[in-house]
Short mmCIF file of N, CA and C in Angstrom, two decimals:
data_model
loop_
_atom_site.label_atom_id
_atom_site.label_comp_id
_atom_site.label_asym_id
_atom_site.label_seq_id
_atom_site.Cartn_x
_atom_site.Cartn_y
_atom_site.Cartn_z
N MET A 1 -21.56 0.17 -1.66
CA MET A 1 -21.97 -1.15 -1.55
C MET A 1 -21.03 -2.19 -1.91
N LEU A 2 -20.32 -2.21 -3.23
CA LEU A 2 -19.34 -2.72 -3.53
C LEU A 2 -18.02 -2.29 -3.16
N GLN A 3 -17.23 -3.07 -2.78
CA GLN A 3 -15.75 -2.53 -2.51
C GLN A 3 -14.74 -2.69 -3.71
N ASN A 4 -13.92 -1.89 -3.59
CA ASN A 4 -12.75 -1.93 -4.71
C ASN A 4 -11.71 -3.11 -4.50
N TYR A 5 -11.54 -3.88 -5.46
CA TYR A 5 -10.58 -4.98 -5.19
C TYR A 5 -9.33 -4.84 -6.07
N GLN A 6 -8.21 -5.50 -5.62
CA GLN A 6 -7.14 -5.49 -6.34
C GLN A 6 -7.32 -6.05 -7.73
N VAL A 7 -6.49 -5.39 -8.70
CA VAL A 7 -6.61 -6.03 -10.10
C VAL A 7 -6.00 -7.17 -10.22
N LEU A 8 -6.24 -8.34 -10.74
CA LEU A 8 -5.41 -9.56 -10.64
C LEU A 8 -5.16 -9.79 -12.26
N PRO A 9 -3.87 -9.60 -12.87
CA PRO A 9 -3.78 -9.95 -14.33
C PRO A 9 -4.11 -11.38 -14.58
N LEU A 10 -4.87 -11.78 -15.45
CA LEU A 10 -5.23 -13.11 -15.39
C LEU A 10 -4.91 -13.82 -17.00
N ILE A 11 -5.14 -13.09 -17.74
CA ILE A 11 -5.26 -13.54 -19.30
C ILE A 11 -4.01 -12.70 -19.97
N LYS A 12 -3.05 -13.21 -20.70
CA LYS A 12 -2.10 -12.45 -21.45
C LYS A 12 -2.68 -11.62 -22.56
N GLY A 13 -2.38 -10.42 -22.58
CA GLY A 13 -2.93 -9.61 -23.86
C GLY A 13 -4.03 -9.09 -23.86
N GLY A 14 -4.76 -9.40 -22.85
CA GLY A 14 -6.22 -8.83 -22.81
C GLY A 14 -6.33 -7.68 -21.82
N PRO A 15 -7.42 -6.81 -21.83
CA PRO A 15 -7.46 -5.71 -21.06
C PRO A 15 -7.05 -5.91 -19.44
N CYS A 16 -7.06 -7.19 -19.25
CA CYS A 16 -6.63 -7.40 -17.82
C CYS A 16 -5.76 -8.42 -17.90
N GLY A 17 -4.89 -8.26 -18.92
CA GLY A 17 -3.60 -9.42 -19.25
C GLY A 17 -2.57 -9.19 -18.21
N LEU A 18 -2.06 -10.35 -18.60
CA LEU A 18 -0.42 -10.39 -18.00
C LEU A 18 0.68 -9.55 -18.72
N PRO A 19 1.38 -8.88 -18.10
CA PRO A 19 2.30 -8.04 -18.60
C PRO A 19 3.24 -8.78 -19.45
N GLU A 20 4.04 -8.37 -20.72
CA GLU A 20 4.87 -9.12 -21.42
C GLU A 20 5.98 -9.70 -20.64
N ASP A 21 6.53 -9.11 -19.66
CA ASP A 21 7.51 -9.28 -18.75
C ASP A 21 7.38 -9.09 -17.57
N ILE A 22 7.97 -9.93 -16.53
CA ILE A 22 7.65 -9.80 -15.24
C ILE A 22 8.54 -8.54 -14.81
N ASP A 23 9.59 -8.29 -15.48
CA ASP A 23 10.57 -7.47 -14.94
C ASP A 23 9.60 -5.94 -15.30
N ASP A 24 8.78 -5.84 -16.16
CA ASP A 24 7.99 -4.69 -16.40
C ASP A 24 7.18 -4.23 -15.11
N VAL A 25 6.57 -5.53 -14.17
CA VAL A 25 5.68 -5.15 -13.34
C VAL A 25 6.88 -4.85 -11.94
N ASN A 26 7.89 -5.37 -12.02
CA ASN A 26 8.79 -5.01 -10.94
C ASN A 26 9.29 -3.54 -11.04
N ASP A 27 9.81 -3.42 -12.30
CA ASP A 27 10.13 -2.07 -12.55
C ASP A 27 9.16 -0.82 -12.29
N ASN A 28 7.90 -1.07 -12.70
CA ASN A 28 7.06 -0.11 -12.38
C ASN A 28 6.59 0.08 -10.97
N ALA A 29 6.52 -1.29 -10.08
CA ALA A 29 6.25 -1.20 -8.73
C ALA A 29 7.42 -0.59 -7.85
N SER A 30 8.64 -0.66 -8.37
CA SER A 30 9.83 0.08 -7.61
C SER A 30 9.58 1.53 -7.99
N LYS A 31 8.93 1.94 -8.89
CA LYS A 31 8.88 3.35 -9.03
C LYS A 31 7.72 4.14 -8.01
N LEU A 32 7.12 3.34 -7.51
CA LEU A 32 6.12 3.71 -6.38
C LEU A 32 6.73 4.29 -5.16
N LEU A 33 6.39 5.38 -4.56
CA LEU A 33 6.87 5.68 -3.31
C LEU A 33 5.98 5.41 -2.18
N LEU A 34 6.49 4.80 -1.23
CA LEU A 34 5.79 4.42 0.36
C LEU A 34 6.81 4.27 1.13
N LYS A 35 6.60 5.63 2.17
CA LYS A 35 7.45 5.97 3.22
C LYS A 35 6.66 6.24 4.43
N MET A 36 7.10 5.96 5.58
CA MET A 36 6.45 6.44 7.03
C MET A 36 7.49 6.71 7.92
N TRP A 37 7.26 7.92 8.47
CA TRP A 37 8.00 8.39 9.68
C TRP A 37 7.31 8.90 10.66
N PRO A 38 7.68 8.94 11.77
CA PRO A 38 9.03 8.39 12.39
C PRO A 38 8.96 6.87 12.26
N ASN A 39 9.83 6.09 12.19
CA ASN A 39 9.60 4.53 11.90
C ASN A 39 11.03 4.10 12.89
N PRO A 40 10.85 3.69 13.99
CA PRO A 40 9.73 3.25 14.66
C PRO A 40 8.91 4.67 14.96
N TYR A 41 7.26 4.25 15.27
CA TYR A 41 6.55 5.25 15.94
C TYR A 41 5.82 4.80 17.12
N HIS A 42 5.13 5.83 17.63
CA HIS A 42 4.67 5.67 19.01
C HIS A 42 3.05 5.35 18.78
N ILE A 43 2.51 6.72 18.70
CA ILE A 43 0.99 6.79 18.19
C ILE A 43 0.64 7.24 16.86
N ASN A 44 1.51 8.51 16.66
CA ASN A 44 1.16 9.46 15.71
C ASN A 44 2.29 9.25 14.52
N ALA A 45 1.89 9.22 13.14
CA ALA A 45 3.01 9.06 12.23
C ALA A 45 2.52 9.47 10.82
N THR A 46 3.19 9.74 9.94
CA THR A 46 2.89 10.27 8.64
C THR A 46 3.04 9.10 7.52
N ILE A 47 2.22 8.91 6.54
CA ILE A 47 2.47 7.95 5.50
C ILE A 47 2.85 8.97 4.36
N GLN A 48 3.76 8.74 3.44
CA GLN A 48 3.77 9.24 2.19
C GLN A 48 3.89 8.48 1.08
N PHE A 49 2.96 8.59 0.01
CA PHE A 49 3.06 7.49 -0.90
C PHE A 49 2.64 8.11 -2.29
N SER A 50 3.00 7.64 -3.28
CA SER A 50 2.82 8.06 -4.74
C SER A 50 1.57 7.15 -5.29
N THR A 51 1.02 7.59 -6.33
CA THR A 51 -0.01 6.81 -7.13
C THR A 51 0.06 7.21 -8.57
N ASN A 52 -0.13 6.04 -9.38
CA ASN A 52 -0.07 6.32 -10.95
C ASN A 52 -1.71 6.89 -11.30
N GLY A 53 -2.54 7.09 -10.28
CA GLY A 53 -3.84 7.57 -10.50
C GLY A 53 -4.80 6.13 -10.45
N GLY A 54 -6.02 6.45 -10.15
CA GLY A 54 -6.88 5.27 -9.95
C GLY A 54 -7.10 4.70 -8.67
N HIS A 55 -7.65 3.58 -8.41
CA HIS A 55 -7.78 2.95 -7.20
C HIS A 55 -6.69 2.92 -6.37
N THR A 56 -6.36 3.22 -5.16
CA THR A 56 -5.22 3.28 -4.30
C THR A 56 -5.67 2.59 -3.13
N MET A 57 -5.00 1.82 -2.40
CA MET A 57 -5.65 1.26 -1.24
C MET A 57 -4.11 0.92 -0.24
N ILE A 58 -3.95 1.47 0.96
CA ILE A 58 -2.91 1.30 1.93
C ILE A 58 -3.48 0.48 3.06
N GLN A 59 -2.87 -0.59 3.52
CA GLN A 59 -3.19 -1.38 4.39
C GLN A 59 -2.04 -1.59 5.40
N GLN A 60 -2.19 -1.91 6.60
CA GLN A 60 -1.22 -2.19 7.77
C GLN A 60 -1.55 -3.61 7.75
N LEU A 61 -0.55 -4.44 7.84
CA LEU A 61 -0.69 -5.96 8.19
C LEU A 61 0.20 -6.11 9.37
N ASP A 62 -0.17 -7.39 10.18
CA ASP A 62 0.68 -7.70 11.42
C ASP A 62 1.43 -9.03 10.75
N ALA A 63 2.38 -9.36 11.87
CA ALA A 63 3.48 -10.37 11.34
C ALA A 63 2.76 -11.78 10.70
N LEU A 64 1.41 -11.87 11.20
CA LEU A 64 0.78 -13.16 10.26
C LEU A 64 0.18 -12.90 9.19
N GLY A 65 0.21 -11.50 8.67
CA GLY A 65 -0.09 -11.21 7.23
C GLY A 65 -1.77 -10.72 7.45
N GLN A 66 -2.27 -10.63 8.66
CA GLN A 66 -3.77 -10.03 8.72
C GLN A 66 -3.85 -8.68 8.83
N VAL A 67 -4.85 -8.07 7.88
CA VAL A 67 -5.01 -6.76 7.88
C VAL A 67 -5.50 -6.16 9.30
N VAL A 68 -4.88 -5.23 9.65
CA VAL A 68 -5.31 -4.60 11.14
C VAL A 68 -5.69 -3.20 11.09
N LYS A 69 -5.44 -2.55 9.86
CA LYS A 69 -6.09 -1.17 9.53
C LYS A 69 -5.70 -0.98 8.10
N ILE A 70 -6.83 -0.40 7.36
CA ILE A 70 -6.78 0.14 5.93
C ILE A 70 -6.78 1.75 6.40
N HIS A 71 -5.75 2.29 5.74
CA HIS A 71 -5.49 3.76 6.18
C HIS A 71 -6.07 4.69 4.85
N THR A 72 -6.25 4.08 3.70
CA THR A 72 -6.80 4.70 2.68
C THR A 72 -7.42 3.71 1.71
N ASN A 73 -8.41 3.93 0.98
CA ASN A 73 -9.19 2.91 -0.11
C ASN A 73 -9.91 3.57 -0.93
N ARG A 74 -9.35 4.61 -1.74
CA ARG A 74 -10.29 4.97 -2.75
C ARG A 74 -9.43 5.60 -4.12
N THR A 75 -9.93 6.23 -4.70
CA THR A 75 -9.57 6.69 -6.20
C THR A 75 -8.77 8.01 -5.93
N TYR A 76 -7.48 8.05 -6.61
CA TYR A 76 -6.62 9.24 -6.52
C TYR A 76 -6.48 9.86 -8.09
N THR A 77 -6.13 10.67 -8.08
CA THR A 77 -5.39 11.35 -9.35
C THR A 77 -3.89 10.99 -9.17
N ALA A 78 -2.96 11.09 -10.38
CA ALA A 78 -1.50 10.63 -10.02
C ALA A 78 -0.88 11.74 -9.33
N GLY A 79 0.24 11.16 -8.37
CA GLY A 79 0.55 12.41 -7.67
C GLY A 79 1.19 11.69 -6.37
N ILE A 80 1.75 12.72 -5.22
CA ILE A 80 2.50 12.23 -4.22
C ILE A 80 1.28 12.71 -3.01
N TYR A 81 1.12 11.98 -2.07
CA TYR A 81 0.13 12.31 -0.92
C TYR A 81 0.63 11.92 0.31
N ASN A 82 0.14 12.62 1.30
CA ASN A 82 0.66 12.33 2.80
C ASN A 82 -0.66 11.94 3.47
N ILE A 83 -0.54 10.93 4.51
CA ILE A 83 -1.65 10.52 5.34
C ILE A 83 -1.05 10.59 6.83
N ASP A 84 -1.82 11.56 7.53
CA ASP A 84 -1.29 11.47 9.06
C ASP A 84 -2.31 10.37 9.82
N ILE A 85 -1.62 9.58 10.49
CA ILE A 85 -2.42 8.51 11.34
C ILE A 85 -2.33 8.37 12.59
N TYR A 86 -3.17 8.05 13.38
CA TYR A 86 -3.16 7.95 14.63
C TYR A 86 -3.56 6.31 15.33
N GLN A 87 -2.62 5.80 15.83
CA GLN A 87 -3.03 4.44 16.22
C GLN A 87 -2.71 4.17 17.95
N ASP A 88 -3.65 4.60 18.58
CA ASP A 88 -3.49 4.24 20.19
C ASP A 88 -3.73 3.01 20.43
N GLY A 89 -4.56 2.09 20.16
CA GLY A 89 -5.08 0.98 20.39
C GLY A 89 -4.22 -0.27 19.78
N LEU A 90 -3.28 0.00 18.77
CA LEU A 90 -2.64 -1.04 18.34
C LEU A 90 -1.63 -1.48 19.29
N PRO A 91 -1.15 -2.79 19.26
CA PRO A 91 -0.28 -3.05 20.27
C PRO A 91 1.36 -2.94 19.57
N SER A 92 2.29 -2.68 20.35
CA SER A 92 3.67 -2.68 19.75
C SER A 92 4.07 -3.89 19.04
N GLY A 93 4.82 -3.54 17.96
CA GLY A 93 5.31 -4.87 17.24
C GLY A 93 5.58 -4.73 15.87
N ALA A 94 6.08 -5.50 15.11
CA ALA A 94 6.63 -5.24 13.84
C ALA A 94 5.04 -5.55 12.87
N TYR A 95 5.06 -4.71 11.83
CA TYR A 95 3.91 -4.72 10.95
C TYR A 95 4.53 -4.31 9.70
N PHE A 96 3.64 -4.28 8.49
CA PHE A 96 3.90 -4.04 7.19
C PHE A 96 2.82 -3.19 6.75
N LEU A 97 3.22 -2.18 5.96
CA LEU A 97 2.44 -1.38 5.18
C LEU A 97 2.42 -1.86 3.55
N ARG A 98 1.24 -1.88 3.09
CA ARG A 98 1.17 -2.52 1.65
C ARG A 98 0.21 -1.21 0.97
N LEU A 99 0.89 -0.84 -0.08
CA LEU A 99 0.41 -0.05 -0.90
C LEU A 99 -0.05 -0.70 -2.12
N GLN A 100 -1.21 -0.64 -2.73
CA GLN A 100 -1.68 -1.23 -3.96
C GLN A 100 -2.10 -0.08 -4.79
N ASN A 101 -1.98 -0.03 -6.05
CA ASN A 101 -2.38 0.99 -6.98
C ASN A 101 -2.63 0.01 -8.36
N GLY A 102 -3.63 -0.15 -8.69
CA GLY A 102 -4.06 -0.89 -9.82
C GLY A 102 -3.40 -2.44 -9.68
N SER A 103 -2.64 -2.77 -10.28
CA SER A 103 -2.17 -4.23 -10.38
C SER A 103 -0.70 -4.11 -9.61
N LEU A 104 -0.09 -2.95 -9.20
CA LEU A 104 1.13 -2.69 -8.74
C LEU A 104 1.20 -2.69 -7.24
N GLN A 105 2.00 -3.15 -6.51
CA GLN A 105 2.01 -3.01 -4.96
C GLN A 105 3.46 -2.93 -4.59
N LYS A 106 3.48 -2.47 -3.28
CA LYS A 106 4.81 -2.10 -2.65
C LYS A 106 4.70 -2.42 -1.15
N VAL A 107 5.59 -2.93 -0.35
CA VAL A 107 5.59 -3.38 0.79
C VAL A 107 6.57 -3.03 1.74
N ILE A 108 6.33 -2.25 2.78
CA ILE A 108 7.48 -1.95 3.78
C ILE A 108 7.29 -2.20 5.03
N SER A 109 8.37 -2.60 5.98
CA SER A 109 8.17 -2.80 7.25
C SER A 109 8.20 -1.55 8.21
N VAL A 110 7.53 -1.68 9.23
CA VAL A 110 7.37 -0.57 10.32
C VAL A 110 7.28 -1.27 11.76
N ILE A 111 7.85 -0.33 12.56
CA ILE A 111 7.64 -0.68 14.07
C ILE A 111 6.94 0.09 14.83
N LYS A 112 5.94 -0.38 15.43
CA LYS A 112 5.30 0.43 16.66
C LYS A 112 5.71 -0.02 17.66
N ALA A 113 6.41 1.21 18.49
CA ALA A 113 6.98 0.99 19.68
C ALA A 113 5.91 1.58 20.87
N LYS A 114 6.28 1.22 22.09
CA LYS A 114 5.43 1.54 23.34
C LYS A 114 5.56 3.15 23.55
#
């Protein structure tokens, strides 16, 4: 009934607090793995991602930033995972994959070819 939402750090020093340094967030986010192959892809592709554990969501966004597909939205244990995707009805063009794991996120660009 209730959906999981991205954690937003609002209060410094609290359980949902801001990190001490923005570089900490960037360093932690750069350790997340997010790949897709083949890229460009036609219909089938594989998404490989890592998670530190906890709620993890992978969304596909169009060039306007609108979510066109949610590939996963659930709780994982820490590790590396693969998801095979099939997207027959999606138009050709440039898209973005966004991985969200807790308050961390990573974005890559992907191309869907004809």
